């Protein structure tokens, strides 16, 4: 009998493969962008402005997804924009995970005043609107890759700290931790050998989800023109431009939007997939 | 003329051919107390659930009939069946701690059936609720009506549930092991109360239990089940004098007597179990072919 | 018991707000470049600069500046906007109603949509429809409001342009309002022409904000509804003659709502945070849009004021939900 549960389960594998496939394609596209991109993403040419994508009348060969109002090739800009998105996802995601998880482990395992300070900080952080906080930080630090990465770490470390703290607390209460300590092991060595391996799967799930969030935060920042730089092509920047010429050239908005949408969705699906894999209770 | 008439009722585990009830036939007349006895898993609760239409999703009725007051419930459309059962039958559930909605006060939980299914007006239903609480010996009925379930003790809640079951004057009560979740000291009072209410309202009562001692006290007839199959059906007096089926005899020997609680108990012998199993297998053989 | 809980919650809220003030102040202090120099014409003298610095209190030590500023904030003096030279409090309060109305409308949509998904899913549990609903819900959950906003702009602004995707109200109607609570005012004055125009502008940004929250509500509420449907009092209600719909709505819903409620509290603050970018996207004249302009113009007092107001709003929502939870849960109330 085919019931609701089985539909979700049956498509889970498929969705996971599609997500992994899209991310893989994106990574390849980004790494080899200089070789595959059909055009220079920065080259403006007013004679080729607002060319439609290849299947429409008036399209020019070599400009597969059309051009924007300055005549720049949309496909090439998406490929180069993917570079920015993935670099931010990788660096900001990993750094956020490292910092947030470390604080979470300290708070959850050592408790005491460290826990009090970190938990209080988390509370304070929860009172900030994250997007506004990020924009404010960029405004203060100036645009650039470092600023974007720092902004993401600053606004999102609590996401890791909260979950890892709770997990570390739960693990700390387990018998095997007590027995490790009875055996005379130090606090630090117990933390590294007993607690950390057990929270790694949680961190991996959160990291995957965080990469999707980093991509979207970067897109939002470049949408308000506060990302890596005003010259480099970014998906958010393309979307902002496309938003303005939406009635004349929809493709300038739609293609980067699709790329962003699929990337965010894929990271999220991968994260959920990992969660199901690691958490036997859910299955 | 029996008020509840079950014929050849078979219930299977959904998606399999494994039967949970095997051609069960049963009659309960209008004012009779019928005990349904068996070990856990014998299917005794399943019968009550099938009558009331609350079988779990995993169980499915595949054949047989259930007639309530001369109407075959299984051929009725679901909506008609629900309201008919709501009017004519009621359940006294097993666990009073979970059978009352924690978010609702006691009053609507007693009066909702009167108002929504029987169409009474609220004032009349409220008067009736206070009256029926008084009948089950609850002091200060008005205070209890305003209370939330967690403000009442387990014994009080079971009284409320008994009151709620009898409030709409149903003709059949299904009591599904109504005392197992209660404190031993309260059990006796609750049993006495159920019997007292049954006698006063002259209803039919289907009493599901694993306790033959209780059956000997309050039931007129009993049905013994094993593996979803009826082993024996008899008058209580005759049964306790001379049980016919070997399984019944073994079950009786395994039950502590209230008259002589220190007497040695004999566990049901393997040979008897084997014979009961053979009966089940034979019934399945007939059913499958 | 209840009072103690209330007092301790208020105390922690105050600590949080103080922390927020410290951080906002600290972040703004590290800004490179002298905001005063940017405000003056190129030929300004040293004396002019000093005078203006004194005016903004920038000549004092950092802790001194903080407490002078905080003292002002507590009395409702958020300083003066650098770009408009108007008091920050007035500017911020003039935009707050727009953001509040948008957030509340989004919340209402999210609750309605999420509730509908949960109830439908519960009613049709173990069927294909439930499975399809779960998959769709999962997608809605993993895509943030910013992207839903863009998708809605494409769908209902371009492909099938039935909604206005820019602004809060048609410019010719703006002078009709006496207060800044346009939506509320239009209802109170029974001006349904105005109301329709407002809703036509607000629906898309509100929907963009609502979709992820609706998905979360749908998921959690359905889960707790399904758990509740197995409980004895639900089974007992079935024996009374009630239909499946009735049992879900009257017996199960009230108990299943409680865990969802706390979640809605936290998620509602996320939703309010989302207005910043959604307002920008839909050119909606609220606080968030003003905040981004302020950041671009480096209007520090204005940014401080807006961030503080958001923080205040967030902590108040959390506090309110906490108390609401205590009031609604009869066990907690009587214990």
mmCIF file with all atom_site columns, C-alpha atoms in Angstrom, chain B residues 54-191:
data_model
loop_
_atom_site.group_PDB
_atom_site.id
_atom_site.type_symbol
_atom_site.label_atom_id
_atom_site.label_alt_id
_atom_site.label_comp_id
_atom_site.label_asym_id
_atom_site.label_entity_id
_atom_site.label_seq_id
_atom_site.pdbx_PDB_ins_code
_atom_site.Cartn_x
_atom_site.Cartn_y
_atom_site.Cartn_z
_atom_site.occupancy
_atom_site.B_iso_or_equiv
_atom_site.pdbx_formal_charge
_atom_site.auth_seq_id
_atom_site.auth_comp_id
_atom_site.auth_asym_id
_atom_site.auth_atom_id
_atom_site.pdbx_PDB_model_num
ATOM 1   C CA . UNK B 1 54  ? -12.846 2.661   17.306 1.00 0.00 ? 54  UNK B CA 1
ATOM 2   C CA . UNK B 1 55  ? -10.657 -0.126  16.006 1.00 0.00 ? 55  UNK B CA 1
ATOM 3   C CA . UNK B 1 56  ? -7.066  1.035   15.517 1.00 0.00 ? 56  UNK B CA 1
ATOM 4   C CA . UNK B 1 57  ? -5.984  1.834   11.973 1.00 0.00 ? 57  UNK B CA 1
ATOM 5   C CA . UNK B 1 58  ? -3.973  -1.374  11.865 1.00 0.00 ? 58  UNK B CA 1
ATOM 6   C CA . UNK B 1 59  ? -7.105  -3.528  12.305 1.00 0.00 ? 59  UNK B CA 1
ATOM 7   C CA . UNK B 1 60  ? -9.786  -4.103  9.676  1.00 0.00 ? 60  UNK B CA 1
ATOM 8   C CA . UNK B 1 61  ? -13.128 -5.906  9.837  1.00 0.00 ? 61  UNK B CA 1
ATOM 9   C CA . UNK B 1 62  ? -13.280 -8.426  6.977  1.00 0.00 ? 62  UNK B CA 1
ATOM 10  C CA . UNK B 1 63  ? -16.463 -10.353 7.632  1.00 0.00 ? 63  UNK B CA 1
ATOM 11  C CA . UNK B 1 64  ? -19.373 -10.834 9.997  1.00 0.00 ? 64  UNK B CA 1
ATOM 12  C CA . UNK B 1 65  ? -22.057 -8.556  11.382 1.00 0.00 ? 65  UNK B CA 1
ATOM 13  C CA . UNK B 1 66  ? -22.607 -6.425  14.459 1.00 0.00 ? 66  UNK B CA 1
ATOM 14  C CA . UNK B 1 67  ? -26.242 -5.736  15.214 1.00 0.00 ? 67  UNK B CA 1
ATOM 15  C CA . UNK B 1 68  ? -27.103 -3.095  17.770 1.00 0.00 ? 68  UNK B CA 1
ATOM 16  C CA . UNK B 1 69  ? -30.799 -2.924  18.644 1.00 0.00 ? 69  UNK B CA 1
ATOM 17  C CA . UNK B 1 70  ? -31.612 -4.861  15.469 1.00 0.00 ? 70  UNK B CA 1
ATOM 18  C CA . UNK B 1 71  ? -29.549 -2.627  13.111 1.00 0.00 ? 71  UNK B CA 1
ATOM 19  C CA . UNK B 1 72  ? -26.459 -4.006  11.398 1.00 0.00 ? 72  UNK B CA 1
ATOM 20  C CA . UNK B 1 73  ? -23.801 -1.400  12.100 1.00 0.00 ? 73  UNK B CA 1
ATOM 21  C CA . UNK B 1 74  ? -21.390 -2.623  9.443  1.00 0.00 ? 74  UNK B CA 1
ATOM 22  C CA . UNK B 1 75  ? -23.778 -1.939  6.563  1.00 0.00 ? 75  UNK B CA 1
ATOM 23  C CA . UNK B 1 76  ? -24.563 1.607   7.710  1.00 0.00 ? 76  UNK B CA 1
ATOM 24  C CA . UNK B 1 77  ? -22.826 4.615   6.164  1.00 0.00 ? 77  UNK B CA 1
ATOM 25  C CA . UNK B 1 78  ? -20.097 5.875   8.553  1.00 0.00 ? 78  UNK B CA 1
ATOM 26  C CA . UNK B 1 79  ? -21.951 9.013   9.622  1.00 0.00 ? 79  UNK B CA 1
ATOM 27  C CA . UNK B 1 80  ? -25.163 7.176   10.526 1.00 0.00 ? 80  UNK B CA 1
ATOM 28  C CA . UNK B 1 81  ? -23.189 4.490   12.273 1.00 0.00 ? 81  UNK B CA 1
ATOM 29  C CA . UNK B 1 82  ? -21.334 7.044   14.416 1.00 0.00 ? 82  UNK B CA 1
ATOM 30  C CA . UNK B 1 83  ? -24.423 8.828   15.616 1.00 0.00 ? 83  UNK B CA 1
ATOM 31  C CA . UNK B 1 84  ? -26.320 5.590   16.196 1.00 0.00 ? 84  UNK B CA 1
ATOM 32  C CA . UNK B 1 85  ? -23.512 4.239   18.368 1.00 0.00 ? 85  UNK B CA 1
ATOM 33  C CA . UNK B 1 86  ? -23.235 7.632   20.086 1.00 0.00 ? 86  UNK B CA 1
ATOM 34  C CA . UNK B 1 87  ? -26.918 7.489   21.022 1.00 0.00 ? 87  UNK B CA 1
ATOM 35  C CA . UNK B 1 88  ? -27.223 3.876   22.043 1.00 0.00 ? 88  UNK B CA 1
ATOM 36  C CA . UNK B 1 89  ? -23.835 2.865   23.395 1.00 0.00 ? 89  UNK B CA 1
ATOM 37  C CA . UNK B 1 90  ? -21.098 4.306   25.576 1.00 0.00 ? 90  UNK B CA 1
ATOM 38  C CA . UNK B 1 91  ? -17.583 3.436   26.667 1.00 0.00 ? 91  UNK B CA 1
ATOM 39  C CA . UNK B 1 92  ? -16.100 3.374   30.147 1.00 0.00 ? 92  UNK B CA 1
ATOM 40  C CA . UNK B 1 93  ? -12.416 3.596   29.246 1.00 0.00 ? 93  UNK B CA 1
ATOM 41  C CA . UNK B 1 94  ? -9.489  1.851   30.842 1.00 0.00 ? 94  UNK B CA 1
ATOM 42  C CA . UNK B 1 95  ? -7.296  4.724   32.000 1.00 0.00 ? 95  UNK B CA 1
ATOM 43  C CA . UNK B 1 96  ? -9.077  7.675   33.618 1.00 0.00 ? 96  UNK B CA 1
ATOM 44  C CA . UNK B 1 97  ? -5.861  9.703   33.576 1.00 0.00 ? 97  UNK B CA 1
ATOM 45  C CA . UNK B 1 98  ? -5.721  9.893   29.785 1.00 0.00 ? 98  UNK B CA 1
ATOM 46  C CA . UNK B 1 99  ? -9.379  9.614   28.854 1.00 0.00 ? 99  UNK B CA 1
ATOM 47  C CA . UNK B 1 100 ? -10.329 13.172  29.785 1.00 0.00 ? 100 UNK B CA 1
ATOM 48  C CA . UNK B 1 101 ? -9.230  16.062  27.618 1.00 0.00 ? 101 UNK B CA 1
ATOM 49  C CA . UNK B 1 102 ? -6.762  18.085  29.737 1.00 0.00 ? 102 UNK B CA 1
ATOM 50  C CA . UNK B 1 103 ? -7.641  21.336  27.972 1.00 0.00 ? 103 UNK B CA 1
ATOM 51  C CA . UNK B 1 104 ? -11.388 21.201  28.570 1.00 0.00 ? 104 UNK B CA 1
ATOM 52  C CA . UNK B 1 105 ? -13.418 21.562  31.737 1.00 0.00 ? 105 UNK B CA 1
ATOM 53  C CA . UNK B 1 106 ? -15.415 18.598  33.016 1.00 0.00 ? 106 UNK B CA 1
ATOM 54  C CA . UNK B 1 107 ? -18.833 20.020  32.175 1.00 0.00 ? 107 UNK B CA 1
ATOM 55  C CA . UNK B 1 108 ? -18.566 20.111  28.382 1.00 0.00 ? 108 UNK B CA 1
ATOM 56  C CA . UNK B 1 109 ? -16.947 16.698  28.406 1.00 0.00 ? 109 UNK B CA 1
ATOM 57  C CA . UNK B 1 110 ? -20.108 15.279  29.963 1.00 0.00 ? 110 UNK B CA 1
ATOM 58  C CA . UNK B 1 111 ? -22.660 17.431  28.164 1.00 0.00 ? 111 UNK B CA 1
ATOM 59  C CA . UNK B 1 112 ? -21.208 17.531  24.627 1.00 0.00 ? 112 UNK B CA 1
ATOM 60  C CA . UNK B 1 113 ? -22.913 14.309  23.571 1.00 0.00 ? 113 UNK B CA 1
ATOM 61  C CA . UNK B 1 114 ? -26.246 15.406  25.054 1.00 0.00 ? 114 UNK B CA 1
ATOM 62  C CA . UNK B 1 115 ? -26.144 18.702  23.193 1.00 0.00 ? 115 UNK B CA 1
ATOM 63  C CA . UNK B 1 116 ? -24.522 17.755  19.882 1.00 0.00 ? 116 UNK B CA 1
ATOM 64  C CA . UNK B 1 117 ? -25.763 14.220  19.295 1.00 0.00 ? 117 UNK B CA 1
ATOM 65  C CA . UNK B 1 118 ? -29.037 14.109  21.234 1.00 0.00 ? 118 UNK B CA 1
ATOM 66  C CA . UNK B 1 119 ? -29.947 17.728  20.571 1.00 0.00 ? 119 UNK B CA 1
ATOM 67  C CA . UNK B 1 120 ? -30.674 18.817  24.147 1.00 0.00 ? 120 UNK B CA 1
ATOM 68  C CA . UNK B 1 121 ? -30.433 22.488  25.087 1.00 0.00 ? 121 UNK B CA 1
ATOM 69  C CA . UNK B 1 122 ? -27.476 23.540  27.225 1.00 0.00 ? 122 UNK B CA 1
ATOM 70  C CA . UNK B 1 123 ? -29.395 24.262  30.417 1.00 0.00 ? 123 UNK B CA 1
ATOM 71  C CA . UNK B 1 124 ? -31.037 20.860  30.439 1.00 0.00 ? 124 UNK B CA 1
ATOM 72  C CA . UNK B 1 125 ? -27.729 19.147  29.676 1.00 0.00 ? 125 UNK B CA 1
ATOM 73  C CA . UNK B 1 126 ? -26.069 21.017  32.516 1.00 0.00 ? 126 UNK B CA 1
ATOM 74  C CA . UNK B 1 127 ? -28.763 20.000  34.992 1.00 0.00 ? 127 UNK B CA 1
ATOM 75  C CA . UNK B 1 128 ? -28.419 16.436  33.812 1.00 0.00 ? 128 UNK B CA 1
ATOM 76  C CA . UNK B 1 129 ? -24.628 16.527  34.238 1.00 0.00 ? 129 UNK B CA 1
ATOM 77  C CA . UNK B 1 130 ? -24.915 17.740  37.833 1.00 0.00 ? 130 UNK B CA 1
ATOM 78  C CA . UNK B 1 131 ? -27.558 15.106  38.534 1.00 0.00 ? 131 UNK B CA 1
ATOM 79  C CA . UNK B 1 132 ? -25.524 12.243  37.086 1.00 0.00 ? 132 UNK B CA 1
ATOM 80  C CA . UNK B 1 133 ? -22.411 13.350  39.011 1.00 0.00 ? 133 UNK B CA 1
ATOM 81  C CA . UNK B 1 134 ? -24.523 13.205  42.123 1.00 0.00 ? 134 UNK B CA 1
ATOM 82  C CA . UNK B 1 135 ? -25.580 9.677   41.140 1.00 0.00 ? 135 UNK B CA 1
ATOM 83  C CA . UNK B 1 136 ? -21.955 8.508   41.013 1.00 0.00 ? 136 UNK B CA 1
ATOM 84  C CA . UNK B 1 137 ? -21.497 9.883   44.542 1.00 0.00 ? 137 UNK B CA 1
ATOM 85  C CA . UNK B 1 138 ? -19.398 12.920  43.669 1.00 0.00 ? 138 UNK B CA 1
ATOM 86  C CA . UNK B 1 139 ? -19.780 15.562  46.368 1.00 0.00 ? 139 UNK B CA 1
ATOM 87  C CA . UNK B 1 140 ? -20.154 19.162  45.159 1.00 0.00 ? 140 UNK B CA 1
ATOM 88  C CA . UNK B 1 141 ? -21.001 18.310  41.540 1.00 0.00 ? 141 UNK B CA 1
ATOM 89  C CA . UNK B 1 142 ? -21.050 22.002  40.557 1.00 0.00 ? 142 UNK B CA 1
ATOM 90  C CA . UNK B 1 143 ? -17.464 22.486  41.631 1.00 0.00 ? 143 UNK B CA 1
ATOM 91  C CA . UNK B 1 144 ? -16.341 19.384  39.720 1.00 0.00 ? 144 UNK B CA 1
ATOM 92  C CA . UNK B 1 145 ? -18.180 20.532  36.583 1.00 0.00 ? 145 UNK B CA 1
ATOM 93  C CA . UNK B 1 146 ? -16.082 23.692  36.554 1.00 0.00 ? 146 UNK B CA 1
ATOM 94  C CA . UNK B 1 147 ? -12.810 21.851  37.230 1.00 0.00 ? 147 UNK B CA 1
ATOM 95  C CA . UNK B 1 148 ? -10.114 20.784  34.787 1.00 0.00 ? 148 UNK B CA 1
ATOM 96  C CA . UNK B 1 149 ? -9.238  17.061  34.810 1.00 0.00 ? 149 UNK B CA 1
ATOM 97  C CA . UNK B 1 150 ? -5.846  17.567  36.454 1.00 0.00 ? 150 UNK B CA 1
ATOM 98  C CA . UNK B 1 151 ? -7.584  19.007  39.516 1.00 0.00 ? 151 UNK B CA 1
ATOM 99  C CA . UNK B 1 152 ? -9.262  15.645  40.208 1.00 0.00 ? 152 UNK B CA 1
ATOM 100 C CA . UNK B 1 153 ? -7.878  12.385  41.582 1.00 0.00 ? 153 UNK B CA 1
ATOM 101 C CA . UNK B 1 154 ? -7.767  9.197   39.487 1.00 0.00 ? 154 UNK B CA 1
ATOM 102 C CA . UNK B 1 155 ? -10.771 7.710   41.282 1.00 0.00 ? 155 UNK B CA 1
ATOM 103 C CA . UNK B 1 156 ? -12.751 10.934  40.824 1.00 0.00 ? 156 UNK B CA 1
ATOM 104 C CA . UNK B 1 157 ? -11.926 11.028  37.140 1.00 0.00 ? 157 UNK B CA 1
ATOM 105 C CA . UNK B 1 158 ? -13.122 7.454   36.713 1.00 0.00 ? 158 UNK B CA 1
ATOM 106 C CA . UNK B 1 159 ? -16.371 8.430   38.426 1.00 0.00 ? 159 UNK B CA 1
ATOM 107 C CA . UNK B 1 160 ? -16.688 11.345  36.027 1.00 0.00 ? 160 UNK B CA 1
ATOM 108 C CA . UNK B 1 161 ? -16.145 9.007   33.093 1.00 0.00 ? 161 UNK B CA 1
ATOM 109 C CA . UNK B 1 162 ? -18.754 6.578   34.391 1.00 0.00 ? 162 UNK B CA 1
ATOM 110 C CA . UNK B 1 163 ? -21.183 9.460   34.846 1.00 0.00 ? 163 UNK B CA 1
ATOM 111 C CA . UNK B 1 164 ? -20.409 10.675  31.348 1.00 0.00 ? 164 UNK B CA 1
ATOM 112 C CA . UNK B 1 165 ? -21.067 7.215   29.927 1.00 0.00 ? 165 UNK B CA 1
ATOM 113 C CA . UNK B 1 166 ? -24.446 6.913   31.623 1.00 0.00 ? 166 UNK B CA 1
ATOM 114 C CA . UNK B 1 167 ? -25.532 10.545  31.144 1.00 0.00 ? 167 UNK B CA 1
ATOM 115 C CA . UNK B 1 168 ? -27.189 9.998   27.773 1.00 0.00 ? 168 UNK B CA 1
ATOM 116 C CA . UNK B 1 169 ? -29.079 6.882   28.956 1.00 0.00 ? 169 UNK B CA 1
ATOM 117 C CA . UNK B 1 170 ? -27.373 4.506   26.521 1.00 0.00 ? 170 UNK B CA 1
ATOM 118 C CA . UNK B 1 171 ? -28.693 0.953   26.287 1.00 0.00 ? 171 UNK B CA 1
ATOM 119 C CA . UNK B 1 172 ? -25.242 -0.651  26.021 1.00 0.00 ? 172 UNK B CA 1
ATOM 120 C CA . UNK B 1 173 ? -22.141 0.097   28.051 1.00 0.00 ? 173 UNK B CA 1
ATOM 121 C CA . UNK B 1 174 ? -18.738 -1.226  27.095 1.00 0.00 ? 174 UNK B CA 1
ATOM 122 C CA . UNK B 1 175 ? -16.383 -1.222  30.078 1.00 0.00 ? 175 UNK B CA 1
ATOM 123 C CA . UNK B 1 176 ? -12.829 -1.883  28.907 1.00 0.00 ? 176 UNK B CA 1
ATOM 124 C CA . UNK B 1 177 ? -10.878 -3.090  31.973 1.00 0.00 ? 177 UNK B CA 1
ATOM 125 C CA . UNK B 1 178 ? -12.156 -0.041  33.844 1.00 0.00 ? 178 UNK B CA 1
ATOM 126 C CA . UNK B 1 179 ? -10.194 -0.625  37.053 1.00 0.00 ? 179 UNK B CA 1
ATOM 127 C CA . UNK B 1 180 ? -6.764  -1.881  35.968 1.00 0.00 ? 180 UNK B CA 1
ATOM 128 C CA . UNK B 1 181 ? -5.256  1.608   35.950 1.00 0.00 ? 181 UNK B CA 1
ATOM 129 C CA . UNK B 1 182 ? -6.589  2.406   39.407 1.00 0.00 ? 182 UNK B CA 1
ATOM 130 C CA . UNK B 1 183 ? -5.273  2.025   42.913 1.00 0.00 ? 183 UNK B CA 1
ATOM 131 C CA . UNK B 1 184 ? -6.311  -1.297  44.493 1.00 0.00 ? 184 UNK B CA 1
ATOM 132 C CA . UNK B 1 185 ? -8.203  0.502   47.246 1.00 0.00 ? 185 UNK B CA 1
ATOM 133 C CA . UNK B 1 186 ? -10.323 2.385   44.722 1.00 0.00 ? 186 UNK B CA 1
ATOM 134 C CA . UNK B 1 187 ? -10.901 -0.580  42.402 1.00 0.00 ? 187 UNK B CA 1
ATOM 135 C CA . UNK B 1 188 ? -13.608 -2.147  44.557 1.00 0.00 ? 188 UNK B CA 1
ATOM 136 C CA . UNK B 1 189 ? -15.586 1.084   44.912 1.00 0.00 ? 189 UNK B CA 1
ATOM 137 C CA . UNK B 1 190 ? -15.475 1.703   41.173 1.00 0.00 ? 190 UNK B CA 1
ATOM 138 C CA . UNK B 1 191 ? -16.609 -1.854  40.370 1.00 0.00 ? 191 UNK B CA 1
#
